């Protein structure tokens, strides 16, 4: 199959990255951004590999049953979303299929199709977003998300993004208006990564890339809704530059004061639904010994301790550990280090709660858990493929009991999945 060749293709599904999937006449799978299941489209093949190809839709000849007109007028060019052209129930259906396919194909679990719990809000749910700022030759600049078809390019984006909560959209617009000609109040350099978060009453800005610190005090003066500015770099980690050190957040039954750079779920409503499900799954907790891997600032571990468990959380981020311990109730303690290095020191335990990054578990973690008879395990995953890989490593010792997915990122292909396992000897 040659590139630049026009073909008629029927889209048969959605892949893990949110792209449509079809089949070329020679049998290769073709990936089609913005394709919807059931579409008949005239396409052009733009990239060919040994086993797959990539195409672009030139003309939609027949719309699939779940297709809709995207609510955002920038959707055709912006890479911030990948599924906005599908009705929301259709998005949930395909996220469940993607998770089930990974669990069956990689994990060997054919009966693990999850229910997907919808987000309370389909739009205006993100309280955190990361944009790229690029300075151009001649003094101009663009700042926003990447372009969908040319990911090396940055699409200039104002305050119109439909994913952000309104307060975050306003903060982004105010930051753009206040940073000065050529973004002179920000650090120097061709490209910066700007992460904005909004809490209960104010926001925080974390800056990566470039050189110097810019003029953070002047920036804070110019933006009333901005409470703090942080600087991230490889040598020093994250530094607090200006403003209040903590961001007020309400999470479950807690009122938190967390650093502006700390991790919290970006979709508060859906994240709280997930946490409540995990807590209900783990009951009864009184007298239970729990080891929590990748605990972050300890929101789940603290909730477990308040319900009567004794919890040790393990986290590699020093600042997150300090915050977890600063707000800790009786029965909770966080320790600093890698899970694979420390988890054995805190066994035996009745329960392991694991919430790893997208890369999943270090291969030593399943080995340690299977050898030390942890009775129950709850694994919270943000990537179905690495979840399935890790479950395959645990399958000989642990029995699969339950799975449920949560849509924390509507309009994208991301899905969060929670799996419950029980030791076969329990």
Short mmCIF file of C-alpha atoms in Angstrom, two decimals:
data_model
loop_
_atom_site.label_atom_id
_atom_site.label_comp_id
_atom_site.label_asym_id
_atom_site.label_seq_id
_atom_site.Cartn_x
_atom_site.Cartn_y
_atom_site.Cartn_z
CA UNK A 1 0.00 0.00 0.00
CA UNK A 2 1.40 3.38 -1.03
CA UNK A 3 1.01 6.66 0.80
CA UNK A 4 -1.08 9.41 -0.79
CA UNK A 5 -3.46 6.75 -2.16
CA UNK A 6 -7.19 7.50 -1.67
CA UNK A 7 -9.44 4.65 -0.48
CA UNK A 8 -12.93 4.06 0.91
CA UNK A 9 -12.70 2.53 4.39
CA UNK A 10 -15.32 1.43 6.92
CA UNK A 11 -14.25 2.24 10.49
CA UNK A 12 -14.81 -0.81 12.70
CA UNK A 13 -13.70 0.36 16.13
CA UNK A 14 -11.75 2.67 18.40
CA UNK A 15 -8.16 1.92 19.45
CA UNK A 16 -6.40 2.55 22.75
CA UNK A 17 -5.24 6.01 21.66
CA UNK A 18 -8.75 7.11 20.71
CA UNK A 19 -8.20 6.71 16.96
CA UNK A 20 -10.57 4.97 14.59
CA UNK A 21 -9.53 1.54 13.30
CA UNK A 22 -10.12 0.18 9.82
CA UNK A 23 -8.63 -2.38 7.45
CA UNK A 24 -6.75 -1.72 4.22
CA UNK A 25 -7.21 -3.98 1.17
CA UNK A 26 -3.83 -5.62 1.85
CA UNK A 27 -4.90 -6.58 5.40
CA UNK A 28 -2.99 -3.93 7.30
CA UNK A 29 -4.76 -2.13 10.11
CA UNK A 30 -5.13 1.59 9.43
CA UNK A 31 -5.47 4.14 12.24
CA UNK A 32 -7.71 7.12 11.51
CA UNK A 33 -7.79 10.08 13.92
CA UNK A 34 -11.35 11.36 14.39
CA UNK A 35 -12.83 8.19 12.90
CA UNK A 36 -16.07 6.89 14.49
CA UNK A 37 -17.21 3.24 14.51
CA UNK A 38 -19.47 2.64 11.53
CA UNK A 39 -18.13 5.56 9.48
CA UNK A 40 -17.65 5.06 5.77
CA UNK A 41 -14.93 7.50 4.76
CA UNK A 42 -12.70 8.40 1.87
CA UNK A 43 -9.22 8.42 3.34
CA UNK A 44 -5.63 9.03 2.36
CA UNK A 45 -2.86 6.78 3.68
CA UNK A 46 -0.10 9.04 5.00
CA UNK A 47 2.23 6.56 6.73
CA UNK A 48 2.90 2.86 6.15
CA UNK A 49 4.69 0.44 8.50
CA UNK A 50 5.20 -3.33 8.30
CA UNK A 51 2.00 -4.19 10.18
CA UNK A 52 -0.05 -1.00 10.26
CA UNK A 53 -0.68 2.28 8.53
CA UNK A 54 -1.92 5.73 9.45
CA UNK A 55 -4.43 7.67 7.44
CA UNK A 56 -6.44 10.86 7.42
CA UNK A 57 -10.11 11.26 6.61
CA UNK A 58 -10.65 13.33 3.46
CA UNK A 59 -14.44 12.99 3.24
CA UNK A 60 -17.07 11.43 5.46
CA UNK A 61 -19.35 9.46 3.14
CA UNK A 62 -21.57 7.92 5.80
CA UNK A 63 -21.58 8.73 9.52
CA UNK A 64 -21.47 5.97 12.11
CA UNK A 65 -24.42 5.71 14.53
CA UNK A 66 -22.52 7.15 17.50
CA UNK A 67 -20.98 10.14 15.72
CA UNK A 68 -21.92 13.71 16.65
CA UNK A 69 -20.87 17.21 15.68
CA UNK A 70 -18.05 18.10 18.13
CA UNK A 71 -19.21 20.84 20.54
CA UNK A 72 -15.80 22.56 20.41
CA UNK A 73 -15.10 24.53 17.21
CA UNK A 74 -11.34 23.96 17.66
CA UNK A 75 -11.65 20.16 17.88
CA UNK A 76 -10.58 19.56 14.30
CA UNK A 77 -7.13 21.00 14.95
CA UNK A 78 -6.55 20.51 18.71
CA UNK A 79 -4.95 17.43 20.29
CA UNK A 80 -6.42 18.16 23.74
CA UNK A 81 -9.33 15.77 22.99
CA UNK A 82 -9.62 12.61 20.89
CA UNK A 83 -13.23 11.39 21.28
CA UNK A 84 -15.33 14.55 21.20
CA UNK A 85 -16.82 13.44 17.87
CA UNK A 86 -18.57 10.55 19.68
CA UNK A 87 -21.74 10.80 21.77
CA UNK A 88 -20.84 10.40 25.44
CA UNK A 89 -22.51 6.95 25.92
CA UNK A 90 -20.55 5.77 22.87
CA UNK A 91 -17.31 7.01 24.46
CA UNK A 92 -18.06 5.02 27.65
CA UNK A 93 -18.89 1.90 25.65
CA UNK A 94 -15.59 2.00 23.77
CA UNK A 95 -13.54 2.74 26.87
CA UNK A 96 -15.00 -0.40 28.43
CA UNK A 97 -14.17 -2.37 25.30
CA UNK A 98 -10.59 -1.05 25.26
CA UNK A 99 -10.06 -2.06 28.90
CA UNK A 100 -11.69 -5.48 28.36
CA UNK A 101 -9.59 -6.16 25.25
CA UNK A 102 -6.34 -5.42 27.11
CA UNK A 103 -7.33 -7.59 30.08
CA UNK A 104 -8.16 -10.50 27.77
CA UNK A 105 -5.36 -10.16 25.22
CA UNK A 106 -2.50 -9.32 27.58
CA UNK A 107 -3.74 -10.50 30.97
CA UNK A 108 -5.51 -13.69 29.93
CA UNK A 109 -8.77 -12.61 31.64
CA UNK A 110 -11.58 -13.21 29.13
CA UNK A 111 -14.42 -12.46 31.59
CA UNK A 112 -13.15 -9.13 32.90
CA UNK A 113 -15.26 -6.65 30.90
CA UNK A 114 -15.67 -3.65 33.23
CA UNK A 115 -18.62 -1.40 33.80
CA UNK A 116 -17.52 2.18 33.11
CA UNK A 117 -18.80 4.72 35.63
CA UNK A 118 -19.45 8.04 33.84
CA UNK A 119 -17.99 11.32 34.96
CA UNK A 120 -20.48 13.61 36.72
CA UNK A 121 -19.54 16.27 34.15
CA UNK A 122 -18.84 15.59 30.47
CA UNK A 123 -17.27 19.04 29.99
CA UNK A 124 -15.77 21.70 32.30
CA UNK A 125 -14.28 19.09 34.62
CA UNK A 126 -10.53 19.70 34.56
CA UNK A 127 -9.10 21.69 37.47
CA UNK A 128 -5.59 21.29 36.04
CA UNK A 129 -4.15 21.61 32.54
CA UNK A 130 -0.68 21.75 30.97
CA UNK A 131 -0.03 23.95 27.95
CA UNK A 132 3.06 24.58 25.83
CA UNK A 133 4.33 28.11 25.19
CA UNK A 134 6.64 28.54 22.20
CA UNK A 135 8.38 31.78 21.28
CA UNK A 136 8.65 32.33 17.52
CA UNK A 137 11.21 34.07 15.39
CA UNK A 138 10.37 37.73 15.08
CA UNK A 139 9.02 38.11 18.61
CA UNK A 140 5.65 36.37 18.34
CA UNK A 141 4.51 33.40 20.41
CA UNK A 142 1.88 30.66 20.51
CA UNK A 143 0.60 28.94 23.65
CA UNK A 144 -1.86 26.08 24.01
CA UNK A 145 -2.18 22.39 23.20
CA UNK A 146 -0.47 20.50 20.37
CA UNK A 147 -2.06 20.19 16.94
CA UNK A 148 -3.72 16.85 16.26
CA UNK A 149 -2.22 16.24 12.81
CA UNK A 150 1.15 17.93 13.39
CA UNK A 151 2.14 17.26 16.97
CA UNK A 152 5.39 19.21 16.60
CA UNK A 153 3.27 22.36 16.25
CA UNK A 154 1.54 24.27 19.05
CA UNK A 155 -2.03 25.47 18.54
CA UNK A 156 -2.66 28.90 20.06
CA UNK A 157 -5.49 28.60 22.58
CA UNK A 158 -7.28 31.27 24.55
CA UNK A 159 -9.80 30.80 27.36
CA UNK A 160 -12.27 28.81 25.24
CA UNK A 161 -11.31 25.21 26.13
CA UNK A 162 -14.44 23.19 27.03
CA UNK A 163 -12.57 20.71 29.24
CA UNK A 164 -11.40 23.16 31.91
CA UNK A 165 -13.53 24.28 34.84
CA UNK A 166 -14.56 27.91 34.20
CA UNK A 167 -12.21 29.24 36.89
CA UNK A 168 -9.23 27.55 35.23
CA UNK A 169 -10.22 28.88 31.80
CA UNK A 170 -10.40 32.40 33.19
CA UNK A 171 -7.04 31.97 34.91
CA UNK A 172 -5.43 30.86 31.63
CA UNK A 173 -6.91 33.86 29.83
CA UNK A 174 -5.70 36.20 32.58
CA UNK A 175 -2.20 34.68 32.49
CA UNK A 176 -2.00 35.21 28.73
CA UNK A 177 -3.05 38.83 29.15
CA UNK A 178 -0.60 39.49 31.97
CA UNK A 179 2.66 37.85 30.90
CA UNK A 180 3.69 40.81 28.78
CA UNK A 181 5.10 41.20 25.24
CA UNK A 182 6.85 37.99 24.26
CA UNK A 183 5.86 36.55 27.68
CA UNK A 184 8.59 38.69 29.20
CA UNK A 185 7.48 38.02 32.79
CA UNK A 186 8.05 34.27 32.32
CA UNK A 187 11.43 32.50 32.18
CA UNK A 188 13.51 32.98 29.02
CA UNK A 189 13.83 30.31 26.35
CA UNK A 190 12.19 29.07 23.18
CA UNK A 191 9.74 26.69 24.84
CA UNK A 192 8.09 26.48 28.27
CA UNK A 193 5.61 24.02 29.76
CA UNK A 194 2.97 25.75 31.87
CA UNK A 195 0.77 23.80 34.29
CA UNK A 196 -2.15 25.62 35.87
CA UNK A 197 -4.29 24.27 38.71
CA UNK A 198 -7.31 25.83 40.41
CA UNK A 199 -8.27 24.95 43.99
CA UNK A 200 -11.12 26.18 46.14
CA UNK A 201 -10.53 29.91 45.69
CA UNK A 202 -7.29 30.47 43.75
CA UNK A 203 -4.84 28.90 41.33
CA UNK A 204 -1.21 27.85 41.11
CA UNK A 205 1.22 27.97 38.18
CA UNK A 206 4.09 25.49 37.71
CA UNK A 207 6.68 26.37 35.05
CA UNK A 208 9.07 23.90 33.40
CA UNK A 209 11.73 24.68 30.81
CA UNK A 210 13.63 27.81 29.84
CA UNK A 211 16.19 29.64 31.95
CA UNK A 212 15.87 31.96 34.92
CA UNK A 213 12.73 32.51 36.98
CA UNK A 214 11.19 35.45 35.15
CA UNK A 215 9.31 38.00 37.27
CA UNK A 216 7.00 35.92 39.46
CA UNK A 217 6.13 38.72 41.89
CA UNK A 218 5.02 41.01 39.06
CA UNK A 219 2.99 38.19 37.55
CA UNK A 220 1.19 37.53 40.85
CA UNK A 221 0.37 41.23 41.20
CA UNK A 222 -1.18 41.26 37.73
CA UNK A 223 -3.40 38.17 38.21
CA UNK A 224 -5.72 38.34 41.25
CA UNK A 225 -6.83 34.69 40.94
CA UNK A 226 -3.27 33.33 40.95
CA UNK A 227 -2.07 32.39 44.44
CA UNK A 228 1.38 30.88 43.87
CA UNK A 229 4.08 30.26 41.27
CA UNK A 230 6.40 27.26 41.24
CA UNK A 231 9.47 26.42 39.16
CA UNK A 232 10.42 22.94 38.05
CA UNK A 233 13.82 21.90 36.68
CA UNK A 234 15.90 18.75 36.51
CA UNK A 235 18.60 19.87 38.92
CA UNK A 236 16.57 21.28 41.80
CA UNK A 237 13.23 19.53 41.44
CA UNK A 238 10.36 21.91 42.19
CA UNK A 239 10.89 25.28 43.91
CA UNK A 240 8.32 27.68 45.30
CA UNK A 241 8.92 31.10 43.73
CA UNK A 242 6.19 33.39 44.98
CA UNK A 243 2.81 33.60 46.71
CA UNK A 244 1.25 31.27 49.26
CA UNK A 245 2.94 27.88 49.63
CA UNK A 246 -0.30 25.92 49.78
CA UNK A 247 -3.44 25.54 47.69
CA UNK A 248 -6.75 24.99 49.44
CA UNK A 249 -8.65 21.92 48.21
CA UNK A 250 -11.75 20.05 49.33
CA UNK A 251 -11.41 16.30 48.86
CA UNK A 252 -13.89 13.72 50.17
CA UNK A 253 -14.34 14.53 53.87
CA UNK A 254 -11.12 16.57 54.09
CA UNK A 255 -10.20 20.20 53.65
CA UNK A 256 -6.61 20.07 52.44
CA UNK A 257 -3.75 22.51 52.11
CA UNK A 258 -1.42 21.05 49.48
CA UNK A 259 1.57 22.48 47.56
CA UNK A 260 0.62 23.98 44.23
CA UNK A 261 2.65 21.30 42.45
CA UNK A 262 1.19 18.29 44.33
CA UNK A 263 -0.76 15.59 42.47
CA UNK A 264 -4.51 15.46 42.98
CA UNK A 265 -7.14 14.10 40.60
CA UNK A 266 -7.89 16.65 37.89
CA UNK A 267 -11.56 15.61 37.73
CA UNK A 268 -12.73 16.04 41.31
CA UNK A 269 -16.23 14.58 40.95
CA UNK A 270 -15.12 11.45 39.09
CA UNK A 271 -12.05 11.06 41.32
CA UNK A 272 -14.18 11.11 44.44
CA UNK A 273 -16.49 8.48 42.91
CA UNK A 274 -13.46 6.26 42.34
CA UNK A 275 -12.16 6.77 45.89
CA UNK A 276 -15.56 5.98 47.42
CA UNK A 277 -15.73 2.78 45.40
CA UNK A 278 -12.26 1.73 46.59
CA UNK A 279 -13.18 2.45 50.22
CA UNK A 280 -16.44 0.49 49.93
CA UNK A 281 -14.58 -2.40 48.28
CA UNK A 282 -12.09 -2.60 51.15
CA UNK A 283 -14.60 -2.61 54.00
CA UNK A 284 -14.52 -3.84 56.75
CA UNK A 285 -11.30 -2.04 57.67
CA UNK A 286 -11.20 -2.05 61.49
CA UNK A 287 -7.97 -3.72 62.62
CA UNK A 288 -6.71 -4.24 59.04
CA UNK A 289 -3.02 -3.80 58.23
CA UNK A 290 -2.58 -2.02 54.89
CA UNK A 291 0.44 -1.23 52.75
CA UNK A 292 -0.28 1.44 50.14
CA UNK A 293 2.11 1.70 47.21
CA UNK A 294 2.48 5.01 45.32
CA UNK A 295 0.42 6.83 47.97
CA UNK A 296 1.10 10.41 46.80
CA UNK A 297 -0.09 12.87 49.42
CA UNK A 298 -1.99 10.06 51.13
CA UNK A 299 -5.66 10.91 50.48
CA UNK A 300 -6.76 7.27 50.25
CA UNK A 301 -4.48 6.01 53.01
CA UNK A 302 -5.70 8.67 55.43
CA UNK A 303 -9.31 7.76 54.65
CA UNK A 304 -8.51 4.10 55.37
CA UNK A 305 -6.91 5.05 58.70
CA UNK A 306 -9.97 7.05 59.71
CA UNK A 307 -12.01 3.89 59.14
CA UNK A 308 -9.87 1.88 61.55
CA UNK A 309 -7.01 0.51 59.42
CA UNK A 310 -3.30 0.80 60.17
CA UNK A 311 -1.71 2.10 56.96
CA UNK A 312 1.85 2.53 55.73
CA UNK A 313 2.06 4.53 52.51
CA UNK A 314 5.12 4.36 50.23
CA UNK A 315 5.93 7.26 47.92
CA UNK A 316 9.09 8.32 46.07
CA UNK A 317 8.27 12.06 46.02
CA UNK A 318 9.80 13.61 49.12
CA UNK A 319 7.48 16.60 49.17
CA UNK A 320 4.38 14.41 48.80
CA UNK A 321 5.55 12.27 51.75
CA UNK A 322 6.00 15.37 53.89
CA UNK A 323 2.47 16.52 53.07
CA UNK A 324 0.98 13.08 53.70
CA UNK A 325 2.53 12.94 57.16
CA UNK A 326 1.72 16.58 57.96
CA UNK A 327 -2.00 15.91 57.66
CA UNK A 328 -1.99 12.33 58.87
CA UNK A 329 -4.65 10.93 61.23
CA UNK A 330 -3.77 8.29 63.80
CA UNK A 331 -2.93 5.01 62.08
CA UNK A 332 -1.37 6.47 58.92
CA UNK A 333 2.31 6.92 58.13
CA UNK A 334 4.04 7.66 54.81
CA UNK A 335 7.62 6.62 54.08
CA UNK A 336 9.85 7.90 51.30
CA UNK A 337 11.29 5.57 48.67
CA UNK A 338 10.50 3.31 45.75
CA UNK A 339 7.79 0.72 46.28
CA UNK A 340 9.97 -2.11 44.97
CA UNK A 341 12.67 -1.23 47.51
CA UNK A 342 10.50 -0.74 50.61
CA UNK A 343 7.36 -2.86 50.37
CA UNK A 344 8.96 -5.99 51.84
CA UNK A 345 9.91 -4.01 54.96
CA UNK A 346 6.20 -3.41 55.67
CA UNK A 347 4.90 -6.94 55.19
CA UNK A 348 3.05 -8.97 56.34
CA UNK A 349 -0.13 -7.05 55.64
CA UNK A 350 -3.77 -7.96 55.20
CA UNK A 351 -4.24 -5.70 52.21
CA UNK A 352 -2.14 -4.09 49.48
CA UNK A 353 -3.47 -0.96 47.78
CA UNK A 354 -1.54 -0.09 44.61
CA UNK A 355 -1.95 3.04 42.48
CA UNK A 356 1.12 3.12 40.20
CA UNK A 357 1.91 5.57 37.39
CA UNK A 358 1.12 4.73 33.76
CA UNK A 359 4.19 2.47 33.54
CA UNK A 360 2.65 0.08 36.07
CA UNK A 361 4.45 -1.97 38.70
CA UNK A 362 8.15 -2.73 38.77
CA UNK A 363 8.36 -6.46 38.08
CA UNK A 364 9.75 -7.05 41.59
CA UNK A 365 6.51 -5.89 43.24
CA UNK A 366 4.31 -8.79 42.00
CA UNK A 367 7.04 -11.24 43.02
CA UNK A 368 7.20 -9.83 46.56
CA UNK A 369 3.42 -9.81 46.95
CA UNK A 370 2.95 -13.37 45.72
CA UNK A 371 5.71 -14.68 48.00
CA UNK A 372 4.39 -12.97 51.14
CA UNK A 373 0.73 -13.97 51.19
CA UNK A 374 -0.95 -10.57 51.20
CA UNK A 375 -4.60 -11.58 51.55
CA UNK A 376 -6.33 -8.96 49.39
CA UNK A 377 -5.17 -6.50 46.77
CA UNK A 378 -6.80 -3.52 45.09
CA UNK A 379 -4.99 -2.19 42.03
CA UNK A 380 -5.94 1.24 40.66
CA UNK A 381 -4.61 1.71 37.13
CA UNK A 382 -4.56 4.55 34.62
CA UNK A 383 -3.42 2.29 31.75
CA UNK A 384 -5.27 -0.94 30.82
CA UNK A 385 -2.23 -2.43 29.04
CA UNK A 386 0.20 -2.20 31.97
CA UNK A 387 -2.58 -3.27 34.34
CA UNK A 388 -3.16 -6.40 32.25
CA UNK A 389 0.59 -7.13 32.16
CA UNK A 390 0.83 -6.92 35.95
CA UNK A 391 -2.29 -9.02 36.50
CA UNK A 392 -0.75 -11.75 34.34
CA UNK A 393 2.23 -11.79 36.71
CA UNK A 394 -0.09 -12.11 39.73
CA UNK A 395 -2.58 -14.58 38.26
CA UNK A 396 -0.95 -17.79 39.51
CA UNK A 397 -1.30 -16.67 43.15
CA UNK A 398 -4.22 -14.25 43.12
CA UNK A 399 -7.80 -14.84 42.04
CA UNK A 400 -9.49 -12.10 40.04
CA UNK A 401 -12.68 -10.96 41.82
CA UNK A 402 -13.96 -7.68 40.43
CA UNK A 403 -13.21 -4.88 37.95
CA UNK A 404 -14.71 -1.46 37.42
CA UNK A 405 -13.61 1.47 35.28
CA UNK A 406 -14.12 5.19 35.86
CA UNK A 407 -14.17 7.92 33.25
CA UNK A 408 -11.92 10.59 34.74
CA UNK A 409 -11.15 12.15 31.34
CA UNK A 410 -14.25 12.54 29.14
CA UNK A 411 -13.57 13.38 25.48
CA UNK A 412 -10.24 11.49 25.65
CA UNK A 413 -9.36 7.79 25.41
CA UNK A 414 -8.00 7.60 28.97
CA UNK A 415 -9.80 5.37 31.47
CA UNK A 416 -9.07 4.51 35.10
CA UNK A 417 -9.63 0.88 36.14
CA UNK A 418 -9.88 -0.70 39.60
CA UNK A 419 -9.29 -4.44 40.03
CA UNK A 420 -9.82 -6.47 43.20
CA UNK A 421 -7.75 -9.64 43.79
CA UNK A 422 -7.83 -12.25 46.55
CA UNK A 423 -4.96 -14.59 47.46
CA UNK A 424 -5.86 -18.15 46.46
CA UNK A 425 -4.71 -19.40 49.85
CA UNK A 426 -6.79 -16.89 51.81
#
